GROMACS .gro file of C-alpha atoms in nm:
model
  122
    1MET     CA    1  -1.151   6.994  -3.086
    2ARG     CA    2  -1.445   6.793  -3.213
    3LYS     CA    3  -1.679   6.927  -3.475
    4ILE     CA    4  -2.050   6.947  -3.408
    5SER     CA    5  -2.243   6.688  -3.609
    6THR     CA    6  -2.487   6.800  -3.875
    7ARG     CA    7  -2.781   6.667  -3.671
    8VAL     CA    8  -2.684   6.866  -3.362
    9ARG     CA    9  -2.590   7.175  -3.565
   10ASN     CA   10  -2.939   7.175  -3.719
   11GLU     CA   11  -3.098   7.150  -3.371
   12ILE     CA   12  -2.882   7.436  -3.244
   13ASP     CA   13  -2.947   7.655  -3.547
   14ALA     CA   14  -3.323   7.619  -3.491
   15ASP     CA   15  -3.300   7.729  -3.125
   16PRO     CA   16  -3.293   8.106  -3.063
   17VAL     CA   17  -3.122   8.053  -2.724
   18TYR     CA   18  -2.801   7.976  -2.911
   19ARG     CA   19  -2.781   8.336  -3.034
   20TYR     CA   20  -2.700   8.455  -2.682
   21CYS     CA   21  -2.435   8.395  -2.420
   22MET     CA   22  -2.595   8.151  -2.178
   23ARG     CA   23  -2.351   8.241  -1.901
   24ALA     CA   24  -2.446   8.610  -1.916
   25LEU     CA   25  -2.815   8.516  -1.916
   26ALA     CA   26  -2.780   8.275  -1.624
   27LEU     CA   27  -2.530   8.454  -1.400
   28LYS     CA   28  -2.526   8.814  -1.520
   29ASP     CA   29  -2.156   8.813  -1.427
   30HIS     CA   30  -2.008   8.994  -1.728
   31VAL     CA   31  -2.076   9.211  -2.029
   32CYS     CA   32  -2.049   8.996  -2.337
   33GLN     CA   33  -1.773   9.067  -2.582
   34GLY     CA   34  -1.701   8.911  -2.918
   35ARG     CA   35  -1.896   8.655  -3.113
   36ILE     CA   36  -2.117   8.382  -2.969
   37THR     CA   37  -1.927   8.052  -2.964
   38ARG     CA   38  -2.032   7.696  -2.890
   39GLU     CA   39  -1.852   7.513  -2.610
   40HIS     CA   40  -1.856   7.134  -2.581
   41ALA     CA   41  -1.897   7.145  -2.205
   42VAL     CA   42  -1.933   6.776  -2.121
   43ILE     CA   43  -1.674   6.501  -2.162
   44TYR     CA   44  -1.787   6.137  -2.139
   45GLY     CA   45  -1.564   5.840  -2.194
   46GLY     CA   46  -1.279   6.075  -2.283
   47LYS     CA   47  -1.475   6.236  -2.568
   48GLN     CA   48  -1.677   6.551  -2.609
   49VAL     CA   49  -2.050   6.479  -2.599
   50ASP     CA   50  -2.209   6.574  -2.931
   51GLU     CA   51  -2.558   6.652  -2.803
   52LYS     CA   52  -2.741   6.983  -2.802
   53TRP     CA   53  -2.772   6.990  -2.422
   54ALA     CA   54  -2.396   6.939  -2.382
   55ILE     CA   55  -2.298   7.232  -2.605
   56VAL     CA   56  -2.347   7.575  -2.449
   57PRO     CA   57  -2.346   7.907  -2.630
   58ILE     CA   58  -2.110   8.159  -2.471
   59CYS     CA   59  -1.946   8.477  -2.592
   60ALA     CA   60  -1.581   8.479  -2.698
   61TYR     CA   61  -1.486   8.659  -2.375
   62ALA     CA   62  -1.644   8.386  -2.158
   63HIS     CA   63  -1.485   8.119  -2.378
   64ASN     CA   64  -1.130   8.266  -2.383
   65VAL     CA   65  -1.113   8.258  -2.763
   66ASP     CA   66  -1.035   8.499  -3.045
   67GLN     CA   67  -0.897   8.827  -2.911
   68PHE     CA   68  -0.969   8.708  -2.554
   69GLN     CA   69  -0.736   8.407  -2.568
   70ASP     CA   70  -0.586   8.364  -2.218
   71CYS     CA   71  -0.748   8.684  -2.090
   72GLY     CA   72  -1.120   8.606  -2.076
   73ILE     CA   73  -1.324   8.452  -1.797
   74LEU     CA   74  -1.350   8.087  -1.901
   75ASN     CA   75  -1.478   7.863  -1.623
   76LYS     CA   76  -1.533   7.507  -1.744
   77GLU     CA   77  -1.723   7.416  -1.427
   78ILE     CA   78  -1.986   7.683  -1.499
   79ASN     CA   79  -2.024   7.551  -1.853
   80VAL     CA   80  -2.071   7.196  -1.723
   81TRP     CA   81  -2.327   7.328  -1.470
   82MET     CA   82  -2.527   7.489  -1.750
   83ALA     CA   83  -2.515   7.174  -1.963
   84LEU     CA   84  -2.609   6.933  -1.684
   85ASN     CA   85  -2.912   7.142  -1.595
   86ARG     CA   86  -3.035   7.099  -1.952
   87MET     CA   87  -3.015   6.717  -1.951
   88THR     CA   88  -3.331   6.511  -1.961
   89ALA     CA   89  -3.382   6.167  -1.807
   90GLU     CA   90  -3.342   6.025  -2.159
   91ASP     CA   91  -3.008   6.203  -2.195
   92GLU     CA   92  -2.889   6.060  -1.864
   93ALA     CA   93  -2.990   5.709  -1.975
   94LYS     CA   94  -2.779   5.743  -2.291
   95TYR     CA   95  -2.471   5.809  -2.076
   96PRO     CA   96  -2.521   5.579  -1.775
   97ARG     CA   97  -2.169   5.552  -1.632
   98ARG     CA   98  -2.181   5.882  -1.444
   99ASP     CA   99  -2.390   5.998  -1.153
  100TRP     CA  100  -2.540   6.299  -1.330
  101LYS     CA  101  -2.783   6.370  -1.049
  102ARG     CA  102  -2.501   6.396  -0.795
  103GLU     CA  103  -2.287   6.613  -1.022
  104ARG     CA  104  -2.584   6.844  -1.087
  105GLU     CA  105  -2.662   6.869  -0.714
  106VAL     CA  106  -2.303   6.966  -0.630
  107LEU     CA  107  -2.295   7.231  -0.902
  108ASN     CA  108  -2.643   7.361  -0.817
  109LYS     CA  109  -2.533   7.415  -0.457
  110LYS     CA  110  -2.250   7.626  -0.589
  111TYR     CA  111  -2.425   7.818  -0.872
  112GLY     CA  112  -2.798   7.769  -0.817
  113VAL     CA  113  -3.044   7.598  -1.048
  114LEU     CA  114  -3.013   7.717  -1.407
  115SER     CA  115  -3.311   7.933  -1.489
  116TYR     CA  116  -3.440   8.019  -1.833
  117THR     CA  117  -3.660   8.300  -1.706
  118GLN     CA  118  -3.388   8.544  -1.805
  119LEU     CA  119  -3.457   8.463  -2.170
  120SER     CA  120  -3.787   8.646  -2.140
  121ASP     CA  121  -3.584   8.964  -2.083
  122ILE     CA  122  -3.436   8.946  -2.434
   0.00000   0.00000   0.00000
């Protein structure tokens, strides 16, 4: 498990979205349980991507950690879907050896386009 860099941690700490489970906000598919965790959702070149967009906040139940180890609802594909929908063109240019657009299209067909409108309900 890779630690989050100080630069990225500071960006995350300044963003109120990271206080909530993004999966619950996006899919409304569970009742959150446990603490909010940070999942490195994207792997590139065999390493976890240490960028704010690639780290998604999810509750312990959705992350299968703490008391929910091996009994939560972890779905790595959903976490990747959320991360890829937060990438900018600049982010894609930093990691050019993958077809991000194609990956995002495939996941968006399955889960829809990630919407932040749910954050207004908080």
